[in-house]
């Protein structure tokens, strides 16, 4: 596997959204209704314009490219909700296909968009693999898990923070 981690281009947007959708299916398949995951897949074309606007913006949108096939993606930028004495940088998304678990690809993507800077993120508390990954990279839970709504009802979102 000769993977290159690089900034996303406009040509990457639809493929990276497909990677995100597949990663959701792999990570959340036993937690979310299949109909919701199907809707995520079906909604990719509608999401392309919004995500295309992120390319070259104040957000860091990077992909893991294995010879033209994307295996992961990450997005970071200014924190969406300000205040609270938290870092201003937010990791908004980091997804790697299951076939790349344990290869270090997630760490490369995290380093590309956040580096060692203080940052915040939200993670599904019921995803122990992701929680452990972020803890390994210096993020710690802040407060308790918060209940989610909609198709995520019954699950919890955990704020994690890496301070300077």
PDB file of C-alpha atoms in Angstrom:
ATOM      1  CA  UNK A   1       0.000   0.000   0.000  1.00  0.00           C
ATOM      2  CA  UNK A   2       1.676   3.226  -1.215  1.00  0.00           C
ATOM      3  CA  UNK A   3      -0.778   5.758   0.137  1.00  0.00           C
ATOM      4  CA  UNK A   4      -0.377   9.499  -0.336  1.00  0.00           C
ATOM      5  CA  UNK A   5      -2.058  11.864   2.115  1.00  0.00           C
ATOM      6  CA  UNK A   6      -2.779  15.107   0.287  1.00  0.00           C
ATOM      7  CA  UNK A   7      -5.165  18.057   0.144  1.00  0.00           C
ATOM      8  CA  UNK A   8      -8.447  17.181  -1.551  1.00  0.00           C
ATOM      9  CA  UNK A   9      -9.214  18.577  -4.983  1.00  0.00           C
ATOM     10  CA  UNK A  10     -12.622  19.233  -6.494  1.00  0.00           C
ATOM     11  CA  UNK A  11     -12.282  15.908  -8.348  1.00  0.00           C
ATOM     12  CA  UNK A  12     -12.013  14.120  -4.985  1.00  0.00           C
ATOM     13  CA  UNK A  13     -15.259  15.412  -3.509  1.00  0.00           C
ATOM     14  CA  UNK A  14     -17.697  12.743  -4.677  1.00  0.00           C
ATOM     15  CA  UNK A  15     -15.236   9.867  -4.079  1.00  0.00           C
ATOM     16  CA  UNK A  16     -14.402  11.154  -0.582  1.00  0.00           C
ATOM     17  CA  UNK A  17     -18.119  11.369   0.225  1.00  0.00           C
ATOM     18  CA  UNK A  18     -18.487   7.754  -0.942  1.00  0.00           C
ATOM     19  CA  UNK A  19     -15.580   6.795   1.352  1.00  0.00           C
ATOM     20  CA  UNK A  20     -17.285   8.629   4.226  1.00  0.00           C
ATOM     21  CA  UNK A  21     -20.565   6.805   3.525  1.00  0.00           C
ATOM     22  CA  UNK A  22     -18.816   3.410   3.354  1.00  0.00           C
ATOM     23  CA  UNK A  23     -16.854   4.163   6.535  1.00  0.00           C
ATOM     24  CA  UNK A  24     -20.125   5.021   8.299  1.00  0.00           C
ATOM     25  CA  UNK A  25     -21.586   1.698   7.166  1.00  0.00           C
ATOM     26  CA  UNK A  26     -18.500  -0.164   8.435  1.00  0.00           C
ATOM     27  CA  UNK A  27     -18.246   1.691  11.760  1.00  0.00           C
ATOM     28  CA  UNK A  28     -21.910   2.284  12.577  1.00  0.00           C
ATOM     29  CA  UNK A  29     -23.620  -0.633  10.805  1.00  0.00           C
ATOM     30  CA  UNK A  30     -24.669  -2.294  14.047  1.00  0.00           C
ATOM     31  CA  UNK A  31     -25.655   1.002  15.670  1.00  0.00           C
ATOM     32  CA  UNK A  32     -27.683   2.923  13.072  1.00  0.00           C
ATOM     33  CA  UNK A  33     -30.748   1.801  11.128  1.00  0.00           C
ATOM     34  CA  UNK A  34     -29.904   0.378   7.703  1.00  0.00           C
ATOM     35  CA  UNK A  35     -32.405   2.804   6.151  1.00  0.00           C
ATOM     36  CA  UNK A  36     -30.411   5.750   7.495  1.00  0.00           C
ATOM     37  CA  UNK A  37     -27.152   4.367   6.091  1.00  0.00           C
ATOM     38  CA  UNK A  38     -28.892   3.769   2.752  1.00  0.00           C
ATOM     39  CA  UNK A  39     -30.070   7.404   2.783  1.00  0.00           C
ATOM     40  CA  UNK A  40     -26.493   8.570   3.435  1.00  0.00           C
ATOM     41  CA  UNK A  41     -25.345   6.617   0.368  1.00  0.00           C
ATOM     42  CA  UNK A  42     -28.201   7.950  -1.754  1.00  0.00           C
ATOM     43  CA  UNK A  43     -27.587  11.527  -0.576  1.00  0.00           C
ATOM     44  CA  UNK A  44     -23.975  11.750  -1.753  1.00  0.00           C
ATOM     45  CA  UNK A  45     -24.761  13.595  -5.029  1.00  0.00           C
ATOM     46  CA  UNK A  46     -26.719  16.259  -3.116  1.00  0.00           C
ATOM     47  CA  UNK A  47     -23.779  16.814  -0.743  1.00  0.00           C
ATOM     48  CA  UNK A  48     -21.184  17.363  -3.487  1.00  0.00           C
ATOM     49  CA  UNK A  49     -21.722  21.133  -3.975  1.00  0.00           C
ATOM     50  CA  UNK A  50     -21.440  21.920  -0.259  1.00  0.00           C
ATOM     51  CA  UNK A  51     -18.322  19.819   0.166  1.00  0.00           C
ATOM     52  CA  UNK A  52     -16.802  21.167  -3.062  1.00  0.00           C
ATOM     53  CA  UNK A  53     -17.012  24.639  -1.510  1.00  0.00           C
ATOM     54  CA  UNK A  54     -14.671  23.417   1.257  1.00  0.00           C
ATOM     55  CA  UNK A  55     -11.830  22.819  -1.214  1.00  0.00           C
ATOM     56  CA  UNK A  56      -9.525  25.823  -0.975  1.00  0.00           C
ATOM     57  CA  UNK A  57     -11.519  27.376   1.891  1.00  0.00           C
ATOM     58  CA  UNK A  58     -10.471  28.053   5.491  1.00  0.00           C
ATOM     59  CA  UNK A  59     -11.031  24.344   6.162  1.00  0.00           C
ATOM     60  CA  UNK A  60      -8.425  21.610   5.805  1.00  0.00           C
ATOM     61  CA  UNK A  61      -9.896  18.817   3.664  1.00  0.00           C
ATOM     62  CA  UNK A  62      -7.441  15.993   2.991  1.00  0.00           C
ATOM     63  CA  UNK A  63      -7.657  12.509   1.510  1.00  0.00           C
ATOM     64  CA  UNK A  64      -5.669   9.295   1.676  1.00  0.00           C
ATOM     65  CA  UNK A  65      -5.068   8.256  -1.929  1.00  0.00           C
ATOM     66  CA  UNK A  66      -3.887   4.757  -2.825  1.00  0.00           C
ATOM     67  CA  UNK A  67      -3.048   5.076  -6.514  1.00  0.00           C
ATOM     68  CA  UNK A  68      -6.274   6.872  -7.386  1.00  0.00           C
ATOM     69  CA  UNK A  69      -8.479   4.990  -4.930  1.00  0.00           C
ATOM     70  CA  UNK A  70      -9.397   6.902  -1.779  1.00  0.00           C
ATOM     71  CA  UNK A  71      -9.118   5.041   1.533  1.00  0.00           C
ATOM     72  CA  UNK A  72      -9.834   7.876   3.947  1.00  0.00           C
ATOM     73  CA  UNK A  73     -10.614  11.537   4.461  1.00  0.00           C
ATOM     74  CA  UNK A  74     -10.329  14.202   7.150  1.00  0.00           C
ATOM     75  CA  UNK A  75     -11.773  17.682   7.643  1.00  0.00           C
ATOM     76  CA  UNK A  76     -10.777  20.340  10.181  1.00  0.00           C
ATOM     77  CA  UNK A  77     -11.292  24.055  10.538  1.00  0.00           C
ATOM     78  CA  UNK A  78     -12.460  26.831  12.818  1.00  0.00           C
ATOM     79  CA  UNK A  79     -14.642  25.499  15.630  1.00  0.00           C
ATOM     80  CA  UNK A  80     -18.319  25.713  14.720  1.00  0.00           C
ATOM     81  CA  UNK A  81     -19.445  26.880  18.179  1.00  0.00           C
ATOM     82  CA  UNK A  82     -17.238  29.420  19.913  1.00  0.00           C
ATOM     83  CA  UNK A  83     -16.732  30.139  23.602  1.00  0.00           C
ATOM     84  CA  UNK A  84     -16.332  27.897  26.586  1.00  0.00           C
ATOM     85  CA  UNK A  85     -12.556  28.253  26.811  1.00  0.00           C
ATOM     86  CA  UNK A  86     -12.040  25.519  24.221  1.00  0.00           C
ATOM     87  CA  UNK A  87      -9.470  25.479  21.405  1.00  0.00           C
ATOM     88  CA  UNK A  88     -10.540  27.270  18.223  1.00  0.00           C
ATOM     89  CA  UNK A  89      -9.685  24.342  15.912  1.00  0.00           C
ATOM     90  CA  UNK A  90     -12.183  21.521  15.359  1.00  0.00           C
ATOM     91  CA  UNK A  91     -11.658  18.121  13.784  1.00  0.00           C
ATOM     92  CA  UNK A  92     -14.998  17.780  12.016  1.00  0.00           C
ATOM     93  CA  UNK A  93     -14.517  14.441  10.283  1.00  0.00           C
ATOM     94  CA  UNK A  94     -11.948  11.668  10.055  1.00  0.00           C
ATOM     95  CA  UNK A  95     -12.947   8.453   8.321  1.00  0.00           C
ATOM     96  CA  UNK A  96     -10.830   5.540   7.125  1.00  0.00           C
ATOM     97  CA  UNK A  97     -12.144   2.414   5.429  1.00  0.00           C
ATOM     98  CA  UNK A  98     -12.018  -0.726   7.572  1.00  0.00           C
ATOM     99  CA  UNK A  99      -9.448  -2.290   5.245  1.00  0.00           C
ATOM    100  CA  UNK A 100      -7.007   0.442   6.348  1.00  0.00           C
ATOM    101  CA  UNK A 101      -7.594   0.087  10.110  1.00  0.00           C
ATOM    102  CA  UNK A 102      -4.347  -0.349  12.004  1.00  0.00           C
ATOM    103  CA  UNK A 103      -2.146   0.898   9.149  1.00  0.00           C
ATOM    104  CA  UNK A 104      -1.449   4.348  10.594  1.00  0.00           C
ATOM    105  CA  UNK A 105      -3.539   6.042   7.927  1.00  0.00           C
ATOM    106  CA  UNK A 106      -5.868   7.646  10.479  1.00  0.00           C
ATOM    107  CA  UNK A 107      -2.875   9.134  12.293  1.00  0.00           C
ATOM    108  CA  UNK A 108      -1.488  10.523   9.025  1.00  0.00           C
ATOM    109  CA  UNK A 109      -4.811  12.174   8.208  1.00  0.00           C
ATOM    110  CA  UNK A 110      -5.131  13.574  11.734  1.00  0.00           C
ATOM    111  CA  UNK A 111      -1.619  14.980  11.523  1.00  0.00           C
ATOM    112  CA  UNK A 112      -2.350  16.522   8.112  1.00  0.00           C
ATOM    113  CA  UNK A 113      -5.414  18.495   9.212  1.00  0.00           C
ATOM    114  CA  UNK A 114      -4.708  19.178  12.899  1.00  0.00           C
ATOM    115  CA  UNK A 115      -1.036  18.406  13.522  1.00  0.00           C
ATOM    116  CA  UNK A 116      -0.133  18.763  17.201  1.00  0.00           C
ATOM    117  CA  UNK A 117      -2.298  21.862  17.704  1.00  0.00           C
ATOM    118  CA  UNK A 118      -4.938  22.097  20.423  1.00  0.00           C
ATOM    119  CA  UNK A 119      -8.303  21.040  19.002  1.00  0.00           C
ATOM    120  CA  UNK A 120     -11.764  19.740  19.789  1.00  0.00           C
ATOM    121  CA  UNK A 121     -13.782  16.939  18.237  1.00  0.00           C
ATOM    122  CA  UNK A 122     -16.980  15.040  18.822  1.00  0.00           C
ATOM    123  CA  UNK A 123     -16.972  11.263  18.683  1.00  0.00           C
ATOM    124  CA  UNK A 124     -19.647   8.615  19.046  1.00  0.00           C
ATOM    125  CA  UNK A 125     -19.186   7.356  22.613  1.00  0.00           C
ATOM    126  CA  UNK A 126     -20.322   3.890  21.509  1.00  0.00           C
ATOM    127  CA  UNK A 127     -17.361   3.665  19.111  1.00  0.00           C
ATOM    128  CA  UNK A 128     -14.581   2.530  21.493  1.00  0.00           C
ATOM    129  CA  UNK A 129     -12.067   2.125  18.671  1.00  0.00           C
ATOM    130  CA  UNK A 130     -12.414   5.815  17.728  1.00  0.00           C
ATOM    131  CA  UNK A 131     -12.403   7.000  21.356  1.00  0.00           C
ATOM    132  CA  UNK A 132      -9.177   5.039  21.980  1.00  0.00           C
ATOM    133  CA  UNK A 133      -7.609   6.390  18.772  1.00  0.00           C
ATOM    134  CA  UNK A 134      -8.234   9.988  19.800  1.00  0.00           C
ATOM    135  CA  UNK A 135      -7.053   9.353  23.379  1.00  0.00           C
ATOM    136  CA  UNK A 136      -3.816   7.911  21.963  1.00  0.00           C
ATOM    137  CA  UNK A 137      -3.359  11.211  20.114  1.00  0.00           C
ATOM    138  CA  UNK A 138      -3.779  13.370  23.209  1.00  0.00           C
ATOM    139  CA  UNK A 139      -7.519  14.043  23.232  1.00  0.00           C
ATOM    140  CA  UNK A 140      -9.400  13.648  26.524  1.00  0.00           C
ATOM    141  CA  UNK A 141     -13.139  13.562  27.231  1.00  0.00           C
ATOM    142  CA  UNK A 142     -14.609  16.895  28.298  1.00  0.00           C
ATOM    143  CA  UNK A 143     -17.817  16.483  30.282  1.00  0.00           C
ATOM    144  CA  UNK A 144     -20.037  13.475  29.889  1.00  0.00           C
ATOM    145  CA  UNK A 145     -21.498  11.884  26.780  1.00  0.00           C
ATOM    146  CA  UNK A 146     -24.554  13.734  25.458  1.00  0.00           C
ATOM    147  CA  UNK A 147     -27.635  11.933  24.094  1.00  0.00           C
ATOM    148  CA  UNK A 148     -28.184  12.203  20.363  1.00  0.00           C
ATOM    149  CA  UNK A 149     -31.482  12.497  18.476  1.00  0.00           C
ATOM    150  CA  UNK A 150     -33.047  11.369  15.215  1.00  0.00           C
ATOM    151  CA  UNK A 151     -31.557   8.212  13.700  1.00  0.00           C
ATOM    152  CA  UNK A 152     -28.821   8.527  16.344  1.00  0.00           C
ATOM    153  CA  UNK A 153     -31.345   8.282  19.229  1.00  0.00           C
ATOM    154  CA  UNK A 154     -30.075   5.956  21.943  1.00  0.00           C
ATOM    155  CA  UNK A 155     -26.453   6.838  21.133  1.00  0.00           C
ATOM    156  CA  UNK A 156     -24.198   9.440  22.718  1.00  0.00           C
ATOM    157  CA  UNK A 157     -21.751  12.037  21.454  1.00  0.00           C
ATOM    158  CA  UNK A 158     -18.597  12.714  23.479  1.00  0.00           C
ATOM    159  CA  UNK A 159     -16.698  15.996  23.283  1.00  0.00           C
ATOM    160  CA  UNK A 160     -12.944  15.376  23.351  1.00  0.00           C
ATOM    161  CA  UNK A 161     -10.326  18.110  23.711  1.00  0.00           C
ATOM    162  CA  UNK A 162      -6.588  18.311  23.198  1.00  0.00           C
ATOM    163  CA  UNK A 163      -5.194  21.332  24.978  1.00  0.00           C
ATOM    164  CA  UNK A 164      -1.866  23.076  24.327  1.00  0.00           C
TER     165      UNK A 164
END
